[in-house]
Amino acid sequence: MLRFKHRMRPRKITVVAAGSPEERLKRLRQLVTGLIRYERVEPTYSQADEARQYAERLLYLAIKNGDSHQPTMELANFWLLEKDLVHKLFKVLVPRYKNYKTCYTDLHKLAITYPGYGSHNGLLELRGNPWPPVIAKQRDTKQLLSNVLLSAARRDYYNNKQKSQSTSSVSKNEFSSSVDPQQEDDNSAHNKQG
């Protein structure tokens, strides 16, 4: 089976142009072919979710069995409508994903476009593709001048606060040690009598 956790139960495309099973299968084959060709496609989210499973399975079997395995070649010929992509599958993508321990594709839910149909678009892409990332990489803001100055000010504030607390506790200790306890008892006894 697959080397990673993946839901294997088949799911159907909820909205298709023509409702026949042949049209649904044709659309899935077009999506898998487009994914292998361009390494990124943007169908509806439900279509991308279903096509992802078939693309993952095709890549997994191609990596596991290689191009000398006849059933794998037949599967590649079925799913890839353009036959030049069979060469790309075995010579480009298989070496790229040979040592992957996770899934080979990413699926992102895109925002609803307005005006539009009101359904979410999905973005299905192969990992390690040449396109710019969908989710932008977060900048490291730790070394920005404003953040460096704020962290230095925060450090100075807490250092000064600790120094003032330690000096106030020392002065209280000095004050209490300067008063003789015997004298204190005599004064308290004198105040009670008086």
JSON list of C-alpha atoms in Angstrom, two decimals:
[
{"chain": "A", "resi": 1, "resn": "MET", "atom": "CA", "xyz": [0.00, 0.00, 0.00]},
{"chain": "A", "resi": 2, "resn": "LEU", "atom": "CA", "xyz": [0.96, 3.65, 0.18]},
{"chain": "A", "resi": 3, "resn": "ARG", "atom": "CA", "xyz": [3.85, 4.74, 2.37]},
{"chain": "A", "resi": 4, "resn": "PHE", "atom": "CA", "xyz": [1.83, 7.58, 3.87]},
{"chain": "A", "resi": 5, "resn": "LYS", "atom": "CA", "xyz": [-1.58, 8.14, 5.37]},
{"chain": "A", "resi": 6, "resn": "HIS", "atom": "CA", "xyz": [-4.10, 8.74, 2.63]},
{"chain": "A", "resi": 7, "resn": "ARG", "atom": "CA", "xyz": [-7.83, 8.22, 2.46]},
{"chain": "A", "resi": 8, "resn": "MET", "atom": "CA", "xyz": [-8.46, 5.45, -0.04]},
{"chain": "A", "resi": 9, "resn": "ARG", "atom": "CA", "xyz": [-12.26, 5.54, -0.20]},
{"chain": "A", "resi": 10, "resn": "PRO", "atom": "CA", "xyz": [-13.31, 6.86, -3.64]},
{"chain": "A", "resi": 11, "resn": "ARG", "atom": "CA", "xyz": [-15.26, 10.10, -3.72]},
{"chain": "A", "resi": 12, "resn": "LYS", "atom": "CA", "xyz": [-17.30, 11.29, -6.65]},
{"chain": "A", "resi": 13, "resn": "ILE", "atom": "CA", "xyz": [-17.19, 14.68, -8.29]},
{"chain": "A", "resi": 14, "resn": "THR", "atom": "CA", "xyz": [-20.35, 16.41, -7.11]},
{"chain": "A", "resi": 15, "resn": "VAL", "atom": "CA", "xyz": [-20.84, 18.73, -10.10]},
{"chain": "A", "resi": 16, "resn": "VAL", "atom": "CA", "xyz": [-20.02, 17.66, -13.65]},
{"chain": "A", "resi": 17, "resn": "ALA", "atom": "CA", "xyz": [-20.94, 19.22, -16.98]},
{"chain": "A", "resi": 18, "resn": "ALA", "atom": "CA", "xyz": [-22.60, 16.08, -18.29]},
{"chain": "A", "resi": 19, "resn": "GLY", "atom": "CA", "xyz": [-23.80, 13.60, -15.71]},
{"chain": "A", "resi": 20, "resn": "SER", "atom": "CA", "xyz": [-22.69, 10.39, -17.40]},
{"chain": "A", "resi": 21, "resn": "PRO", "atom": "CA", "xyz": [-19.93, 8.27, -15.84]},
{"chain": "A", "resi": 22, "resn": "GLU", "atom": "CA", "xyz": [-17.95, 8.47, -19.09]},
{"chain": "A", "resi": 23, "resn": "GLU", "atom": "CA", "xyz": [-17.86, 12.28, -18.90]},
{"chain": "A", "resi": 24, "resn": "ARG", "atom": "CA", "xyz": [-16.80, 12.14, -15.26]},
{"chain": "A", "resi": 25, "resn": "LEU", "atom": "CA", "xyz": [-13.97, 9.74, -16.08]},
{"chain": "A", "resi": 26, "resn": "LYS", "atom": "CA", "xyz": [-12.94, 11.87, -19.05]},
{"chain": "A", "resi": 27, "resn": "ARG", "atom": "CA", "xyz": [-12.75, 14.94, -16.80]},
{"chain": "A", "resi": 28, "resn": "LEU", "atom": "CA", "xyz": [-10.63, 13.05, -14.24]},
{"chain": "A", "resi": 29, "resn": "ARG", "atom": "CA", "xyz": [-8.26, 11.88, -16.98]},
{"chain": "A", "resi": 30, "resn": "GLN", "atom": "CA", "xyz": [-7.95, 15.46, -18.24]},
{"chain": "A", "resi": 31, "resn": "LEU", "atom": "CA", "xyz": [-7.10, 16.66, -14.73]},
{"chain": "A", "resi": 32, "resn": "VAL", "atom": "CA", "xyz": [-4.47, 13.96, -14.13]},
{"chain": "A", "resi": 33, "resn": "THR", "atom": "CA", "xyz": [-2.96, 14.65, -17.57]},
{"chain": "A", "resi": 34, "resn": "GLY", "atom": "CA", "xyz": [-2.89, 18.40, -16.89]},
{"chain": "A", "resi": 35, "resn": "LEU", "atom": "CA", "xyz": [-1.33, 17.82, -13.49]},
{"chain": "A", "resi": 36, "resn": "ILE", "atom": "CA", "xyz": [1.50, 15.75, -14.95]},
{"chain": "A", "resi": 37, "resn": "ARG", "atom": "CA", "xyz": [1.98, 18.20, -17.86]},
{"chain": "A", "resi": 38, "resn": "TYR", "atom": "CA", "xyz": [1.89, 21.55, -16.01]},
{"chain": "A", "resi": 39, "resn": "GLU", "atom": "CA", "xyz": [2.47, 20.31, -12.43]},
{"chain": "A", "resi": 40, "resn": "ARG", "atom": "CA", "xyz": [-0.33, 22.63, -11.25]},
{"chain": "A", "resi": 41, "resn": "VAL", "atom": "CA", "xyz": [-4.05, 22.75, -12.14]},
{"chain": "A", "resi": 42, "resn": "GLU", "atom": "CA", "xyz": [-6.96, 24.86, -10.83]},
{"chain": "A", "resi": 43, "resn": "PRO", "atom": "CA", "xyz": [-10.28, 22.98, -11.07]},
{"chain": "A", "resi": 44, "resn": "THR", "atom": "CA", "xyz": [-13.10, 23.14, -8.54]},
{"chain": "A", "resi": 45, "resn": "TYR", "atom": "CA", "xyz": [-12.15, 21.84, -5.10]},
{"chain": "A", "resi": 46, "resn": "SER", "atom": "CA", "xyz": [-14.21, 18.65, -5.33]},
{"chain": "A", "resi": 47, "resn": "GLN", "atom": "CA", "xyz": [-12.75, 17.77, -8.73]},
{"chain": "A", "resi": 48, "resn": "ALA", "atom": "CA", "xyz": [-9.21, 18.43, -7.49]},
{"chain": "A", "resi": 49, "resn": "ASP", "atom": "CA", "xyz": [-9.86, 16.33, -4.40]},
{"chain": "A", "resi": 50, "resn": "GLU", "atom": "CA", "xyz": [-10.95, 13.34, -6.45]},
{"chain": "A", "resi": 51, "resn": "ALA", "atom": "CA", "xyz": [-8.27, 13.68, -9.13]},
{"chain": "A", "resi": 52, "resn": "ARG", "atom": "CA", "xyz": [-5.61, 13.87, -6.44]},
{"chain": "A", "resi": 53, "resn": "GLN", "atom": "CA", "xyz": [-6.23, 10.27, -5.38]},
{"chain": "A", "resi": 54, "resn": "TYR", "atom": "CA", "xyz": [-5.74, 8.93, -8.89]},
{"chain": "A", "resi": 55, "resn": "ALA", "atom": "CA", "xyz": [-2.60, 11.01, -9.47]},
{"chain": "A", "resi": 56, "resn": "GLU", "atom": "CA", "xyz": [-1.14, 9.86, -6.14]},
{"chain": "A", "resi": 57, "resn": "ARG", "atom": "CA", "xyz": [-1.86, 6.23, -6.98]},
{"chain": "A", "resi": 58, "resn": "LEU", "atom": "CA", "xyz": [-0.34, 6.58, -10.45]},
{"chain": "A", "resi": 59, "resn": "LEU", "atom": "CA", "xyz": [2.84, 8.16, -9.06]},
{"chain": "A", "resi": 60, "resn": "TYR", "atom": "CA", "xyz": [3.09, 5.58, -6.29]},
{"chain": "A", "resi": 61, "resn": "LEU", "atom": "CA", "xyz": [2.83, 2.63, -8.67]},
{"chain": "A", "resi": 62, "resn": "ALA", "atom": "CA", "xyz": [5.28, 4.24, -11.11]},
{"chain": "A", "resi": 63, "resn": "ILE", "atom": "CA", "xyz": [7.82, 4.66, -8.30]},
{"chain": "A", "resi": 64, "resn": "LYS", "atom": "CA", "xyz": [7.22, 1.19, -6.88]},
{"chain": "A", "resi": 65, "resn": "ASN", "atom": "CA", "xyz": [7.20, -0.83, -10.10]},
{"chain": "A", "resi": 66, "resn": "GLY", "atom": "CA", "xyz": [9.10, 1.25, -12.66]},
{"chain": "A", "resi": 67, "resn": "ASP", "atom": "CA", "xyz": [8.57, 1.42, -16.40]},
{"chain": "A", "resi": 68, "resn": "SER", "atom": "CA", "xyz": [9.30, -2.27, -17.01]},
{"chain": "A", "resi": 69, "resn": "HIS", "atom": "CA", "xyz": [6.10, -3.39, -15.23]},
{"chain": "A", "resi": 70, "resn": "GLN", "atom": "CA", "xyz": [3.39, -3.95, -17.84]},
{"chain": "A", "resi": 71, "resn": "PRO", "atom": "CA", "xyz": [0.28, -3.22, -15.67]},
{"chain": "A", "resi": 72, "resn": "THR", "atom": "CA", "xyz": [1.83, 0.05, -14.50]},
{"chain": "A", "resi": 73, "resn": "MET", "atom": "CA", "xyz": [2.52, 1.07, -18.11]},
{"chain": "A", "resi": 74, "resn": "GLU", "atom": "CA", "xyz": [-1.10, 0.26, -19.03]},
{"chain": "A", "resi": 75, "resn": "LEU", "atom": "CA", "xyz": [-2.31, 2.37, -16.11]},
{"chain": "A", "resi": 76, "resn": "ALA", "atom": "CA", "xyz": [-0.10, 5.26, -17.21]},
{"chain": "A", "resi": 77, "resn": "ASN", "atom": "CA", "xyz": [-1.37, 4.93, -20.79]},
{"chain": "A", "resi": 78, "resn": "PHE", "atom": "CA", "xyz": [-4.96, 5.02, -19.53]},
{"chain": "A", "resi": 79, "resn": "TRP", "atom": "CA", "xyz": [-4.64, 8.06, -17.25]},
{"chain": "A", "resi": 80, "resn": "LEU", "atom": "CA", "xyz": [-2.32, 10.17, -19.40]},
{"chain": "A", "resi": 81, "resn": "LEU", "atom": "CA", "xyz": [-4.12, 11.31, -22.55]},
{"chain": "A", "resi": 82, "resn": "GLU", "atom": "CA", "xyz": [-0.91, 12.70, -24.07]},
{"chain": "A", "resi": 83, "resn": "LYS", "atom": "CA", "xyz": [1.54, 9.85, -24.54]},
{"chain": "A", "resi": 84, "resn": "ASP", "atom": "CA", "xyz": [4.68, 12.01, -24.29]},
{"chain": "A", "resi": 85, "resn": "LEU", "atom": "CA", "xyz": [3.84, 12.44, -20.60]},
{"chain": "A", "resi": 86, "resn": "VAL", "atom": "CA", "xyz": [4.52, 8.75, -19.93]},
{"chain": "A", "resi": 87, "resn": "HIS", "atom": "CA", "xyz": [8.20, 9.53, -20.56]},
{"chain": "A", "resi": 88, "resn": "LYS", "atom": "CA", "xyz": [8.00, 12.53, -18.20]},
{"chain": "A", "resi": 89, "resn": "LEU", "atom": "CA", "xyz": [6.33, 10.39, -15.54]},
{"chain": "A", "resi": 90, "resn": "PHE", "atom": "CA", "xyz": [9.06, 7.75, -15.48]},
{"chain": "A", "resi": 91, "resn": "LYS", "atom": "CA", "xyz": [12.15, 9.83, -16.32]},
{"chain": "A", "resi": 92, "resn": "VAL", "atom": "CA", "xyz": [11.44, 13.11, -14.48]},
{"chain": "A", "resi": 93, "resn": "LEU", "atom": "CA", "xyz": [8.86, 12.58, -11.74]},
{"chain": "A", "resi": 94, "resn": "VAL", "atom": "CA", "xyz": [9.86, 9.12, -10.51]},
{"chain": "A", "resi": 95, "resn": "PRO", "atom": "CA", "xyz": [13.46, 10.19, -9.69]},
{"chain": "A", "resi": 96, "resn": "ARG", "atom": "CA", "xyz": [12.13, 13.35, -8.02]},
{"chain": "A", "resi": 97, "resn": "TYR", "atom": "CA", "xyz": [9.75, 11.48, -5.71]},
{"chain": "A", "resi": 98, "resn": "LYS", "atom": "CA", "xyz": [11.77, 8.31, -5.15]},
{"chain": "A", "resi": 99, "resn": "ASN", "atom": "CA", "xyz": [12.82, 9.24, -1.59]},
{"chain": "A", "resi": 100, "resn": "TYR", "atom": "CA", "xyz": [9.64, 11.11, -0.56]},
{"chain": "A", "resi": 101, "resn": "LYS", "atom": "CA", "xyz": [8.04, 9.88, 2.64]},
{"chain": "A", "resi": 102, "resn": "THR", "atom": "CA", "xyz": [4.97, 12.11, 2.32]},
{"chain": "A", "resi": 103, "resn": "CYS", "atom": "CA", "xyz": [2.38, 12.54, -0.42]},
{"chain": "A", "resi": 104, "resn": "TYR", "atom": "CA", "xyz": [3.44, 13.78, -3.82]},
{"chain": "A", "resi": 105, "resn": "THR", "atom": "CA", "xyz": [0.74, 16.42, -4.29]},
{"chain": "A", "resi": 106, "resn": "ASP", "atom": "CA", "xyz": [-0.60, 19.44, -2.42]},
{"chain": "A", "resi": 107, "resn": "LEU", "atom": "CA", "xyz": [-4.23, 20.54, -2.45]},
{"chain": "A", "resi": 108, "resn": "HIS", "atom": "CA", "xyz": [-5.21, 24.09, -1.54]},
{"chain": "A", "resi": 109, "resn": "LYS", "atom": "CA", "xyz": [-8.67, 25.61, -1.24]},
{"chain": "A", "resi": 110, "resn": "LEU", "atom": "CA", "xyz": [-8.79, 28.96, -3.03]},
{"chain": "A", "resi": 111, "resn": "ALA", "atom": "CA", "xyz": [-11.12, 31.85, -2.30]},
{"chain": "A", "resi": 112, "resn": "ILE", "atom": "CA", "xyz": [-14.51, 32.09, -3.95]},
{"chain": "A", "resi": 113, "resn": "THR", "atom": "CA", "xyz": [-14.36, 34.39, -6.97]},
{"chain": "A", "resi": 114, "resn": "TYR", "atom": "CA", "xyz": [-17.08, 36.99, -7.27]},
{"chain": "A", "resi": 115, "resn": "PRO", "atom": "CA", "xyz": [-19.04, 37.11, -9.49]},
{"chain": "A", "resi": 116, "resn": "GLY", "atom": "CA", "xyz": [-18.91, 33.39, -10.02]},
{"chain": "A", "resi": 117, "resn": "TYR", "atom": "CA", "xyz": [-20.68, 30.15, -9.30]},
{"chain": "A", "resi": 118, "resn": "GLY", "atom": "CA", "xyz": [-20.24, 30.31, -5.55]},
{"chain": "A", "resi": 119, "resn": "SER", "atom": "CA", "xyz": [-18.10, 27.20, -5.29]},
{"chain": "A", "resi": 120, "resn": "HIS", "atom": "CA", "xyz": [-14.57, 26.99, -4.02]},
{"chain": "A", "resi": 121, "resn": "ASN", "atom": "CA", "xyz": [-11.80, 26.54, -6.52]},
{"chain": "A", "resi": 122, "resn": "GLY", "atom": "CA", "xyz": [-9.01, 24.18, -5.66]},
{"chain": "A", "resi": 123, "resn": "LEU", "atom": "CA", "xyz": [-5.37, 24.20, -6.59]},
{"chain": "A", "resi": 124, "resn": "LEU", "atom": "CA", "xyz": [-3.79, 20.81, -7.09]},
{"chain": "A", "resi": 125, "resn": "GLU", "atom": "CA", "xyz": [-0.04, 20.79, -7.59]},
{"chain": "A", "resi": 126, "resn": "LEU", "atom": "CA", "xyz": [2.88, 18.40, -7.57]},
{"chain": "A", "resi": 127, "resn": "ARG", "atom": "CA", "xyz": [5.40, 19.02, -4.83]},
{"chain": "A", "resi": 128, "resn": "GLY", "atom": "CA", "xyz": [8.72, 20.45, -5.91]},
{"chain": "A", "resi": 129, "resn": "ASN", "atom": "CA", "xyz": [7.27, 22.15, -8.98]},
{"chain": "A", "resi": 130, "resn": "PRO", "atom": "CA", "xyz": [8.93, 25.21, -10.56]},
{"chain": "A", "resi": 131, "resn": "TRP", "atom": "CA", "xyz": [5.99, 27.55, -9.85]},
{"chain": "A", "resi": 132, "resn": "PRO", "atom": "CA", "xyz": [6.03, 30.12, -7.05]},
{"chain": "A", "resi": 133, "resn": "PRO", "atom": "CA", "xyz": [4.56, 28.84, -3.77]},
{"chain": "A", "resi": 134, "resn": "VAL", "atom": "CA", "xyz": [0.85, 29.29, -3.12]},
{"chain": "A", "resi": 135, "resn": "ILE", "atom": "CA", "xyz": [1.33, 30.03, 0.56]},
{"chain": "A", "resi": 136, "resn": "ALA", "atom": "CA", "xyz": [3.92, 32.75, 0.90]},
{"chain": "A", "resi": 137, "resn": "LYS", "atom": "CA", "xyz": [6.88, 32.02, 3.12]},
{"chain": "A", "resi": 138, "resn": "GLN", "atom": "CA", "xyz": [6.78, 34.08, 6.32]},
{"chain": "A", "resi": 139, "resn": "ARG", "atom": "CA", "xyz": [9.50, 36.68, 6.60]},
{"chain": "A", "resi": 140, "resn": "ASP", "atom": "CA", "xyz": [11.83, 36.48, 9.56]},
{"chain": "A", "resi": 141, "resn": "THR", "atom": "CA", "xyz": [11.04, 39.76, 11.32]},
{"chain": "A", "resi": 142, "resn": "LYS", "atom": "CA", "xyz": [13.26, 39.10, 14.32]},
{"chain": "A", "resi": 143, "resn": "GLN", "atom": "CA", "xyz": [16.18, 41.08, 12.86]},
{"chain": "A", "resi": 144, "resn": "LEU", "atom": "CA", "xyz": [14.18, 44.15, 11.78]},
{"chain": "A", "resi": 145, "resn": "LEU", "atom": "CA", "xyz": [15.46, 47.36, 13.37]},
{"chain": "A", "resi": 146, "resn": "SER", "atom": "CA", "xyz": [12.21, 48.11, 15.19]},
{"chain": "A", "resi": 147, "resn": "ASN", "atom": "CA", "xyz": [12.07, 44.61, 16.70]},
{"chain": "A", "resi": 148, "resn": "VAL", "atom": "CA", "xyz": [15.73, 44.73, 17.75]},
{"chain": "A", "resi": 149, "resn": "LEU", "atom": "CA", "xyz": [15.18, 48.09, 19.48]},
{"chain": "A", "resi": 150, "resn": "LEU", "atom": "CA", "xyz": [11.99, 46.89, 21.18]},
{"chain": "A", "resi": 151, "resn": "SER", "atom": "CA", "xyz": [13.64, 43.73, 22.48]},
{"chain": "A", "resi": 152, "resn": "ALA", "atom": "CA", "xyz": [16.60, 45.76, 23.83]},
{"chain": "A", "resi": 153, "resn": "ALA", "atom": "CA", "xyz": [14.23, 48.21, 25.54]},
{"chain": "A", "resi": 154, "resn": "ARG", "atom": "CA", "xyz": [12.26, 45.32, 27.04]},
{"chain": "A", "resi": 155, "resn": "ARG", "atom": "CA", "xyz": [15.47, 43.73, 28.35]},
{"chain": "A", "resi": 156, "resn": "ASP", "atom": "CA", "xyz": [16.63, 47.04, 29.88]},
{"chain": "A", "resi": 157, "resn": "TYR", "atom": "CA", "xyz": [13.25, 47.58, 31.52]},
{"chain": "A", "resi": 158, "resn": "TYR", "atom": "CA", "xyz": [13.24, 44.15, 33.18]},
{"chain": "A", "resi": 159, "resn": "ASN", "atom": "CA", "xyz": [16.89, 44.46, 34.24]},
{"chain": "A", "resi": 160, "resn": "ASN", "atom": "CA", "xyz": [16.18, 47.85, 35.87]},
{"chain": "A", "resi": 161, "resn": "LYS", "atom": "CA", "xyz": [13.06, 46.45, 37.51]},
{"chain": "A", "resi": 162, "resn": "GLN", "atom": "CA", "xyz": [15.00, 43.52, 38.99]},
{"chain": "A", "resi": 163, "resn": "LYS", "atom": "CA", "xyz": [17.77, 45.84, 40.23]},
{"chain": "A", "resi": 164, "resn": "SER", "atom": "CA", "xyz": [15.28, 48.17, 41.91]},
{"chain": "A", "resi": 165, "resn": "GLN", "atom": "CA", "xyz": [13.51, 45.23, 43.57]},
{"chain": "A", "resi": 166, "resn": "SER", "atom": "CA", "xyz": [16.78, 43.76, 44.80]},
{"chain": "A", "resi": 167, "resn": "THR", "atom": "CA", "xyz": [17.97, 47.14, 46.19]},
{"chain": "A", "resi": 168, "resn": "SER", "atom": "CA", "xyz": [14.64, 47.77, 47.93]},
{"chain": "A", "resi": 169, "resn": "SER", "atom": "CA", "xyz": [14.72, 44.32, 49.55]},
{"chain": "A", "resi": 170, "resn": "VAL", "atom": "CA", "xyz": [18.34, 44.92, 50.63]},
{"chain": "A", "resi": 171, "resn": "SER", "atom": "CA", "xyz": [17.45, 48.30, 52.15]},
{"chain": "A", "resi": 172, "resn": "LYS", "atom": "CA", "xyz": [14.52, 46.75, 54.05]},
{"chain": "A", "resi": 173, "resn": "ASN", "atom": "CA", "xyz": [16.85, 44.06, 55.39]},
{"chain": "A", "resi": 174, "resn": "GLU", "atom": "CA", "xyz": [19.40, 46.70, 56.41]},
{"chain": "A", "resi": 175, "resn": "PHE", "atom": "CA", "xyz": [16.72, 48.74, 58.18]},
{"chain": "A", "resi": 176, "resn": "SER", "atom": "CA", "xyz": [15.39, 45.75, 60.09]},
{"chain": "A", "resi": 177, "resn": "SER", "atom": "CA", "xyz": [18.90, 44.60, 61.03]},
{"chain": "A", "resi": 178, "resn": "SER", "atom": "CA", "xyz": [19.89, 48.10, 62.27]},
{"chain": "A", "resi": 179, "resn": "VAL", "atom": "CA", "xyz": [17.11, 48.01, 64.88]},
{"chain": "A", "resi": 180, "resn": "ASP", "atom": "CA", "xyz": [18.12, 45.92, 67.91]},
{"chain": "A", "resi": 181, "resn": "PRO", "atom": "CA", "xyz": [15.50, 43.22, 68.64]},
{"chain": "A", "resi": 182, "resn": "GLN", "atom": "CA", "xyz": [15.98, 43.68, 72.41]},
{"chain": "A", "resi": 183, "resn": "GLN", "atom": "CA", "xyz": [15.26, 47.38, 72.06]},
{"chain": "A", "resi": 184, "resn": "GLU", "atom": "CA", "xyz": [12.21, 46.59, 70.00]},
{"chain": "A", "resi": 185, "resn": "ASP", "atom": "CA", "xyz": [10.84, 44.29, 72.73]},
{"chain": "A", "resi": 186, "resn": "ASP", "atom": "CA", "xyz": [11.47, 46.96, 75.40]},
{"chain": "A", "resi": 187, "resn": "ASN", "atom": "CA", "xyz": [9.71, 49.61, 73.33]},
{"chain": "A", "resi": 188, "resn": "SER", "atom": "CA", "xyz": [6.68, 47.41, 72.70]},
{"chain": "A", "resi": 189, "resn": "ALA", "atom": "CA", "xyz": [6.46, 46.51, 76.39]},
{"chain": "A", "resi": 190, "resn": "HIS", "atom": "CA", "xyz": [6.75, 50.19, 77.34]},
{"chain": "A", "resi": 191, "resn": "ASN", "atom": "CA", "xyz": [3.97, 51.11, 74.92]},
{"chain": "A", "resi": 192, "resn": "LYS", "atom": "CA", "xyz": [1.67, 48.44, 76.40]},
{"chain": "A", "resi": 193, "resn": "GLN", "atom": "CA", "xyz": [2.20, 49.69, 79.95]},
{"chain": "A", "resi": 194, "resn": "GLY", "atom": "CA", "xyz": [1.78, 53.32, 79.04]}
]
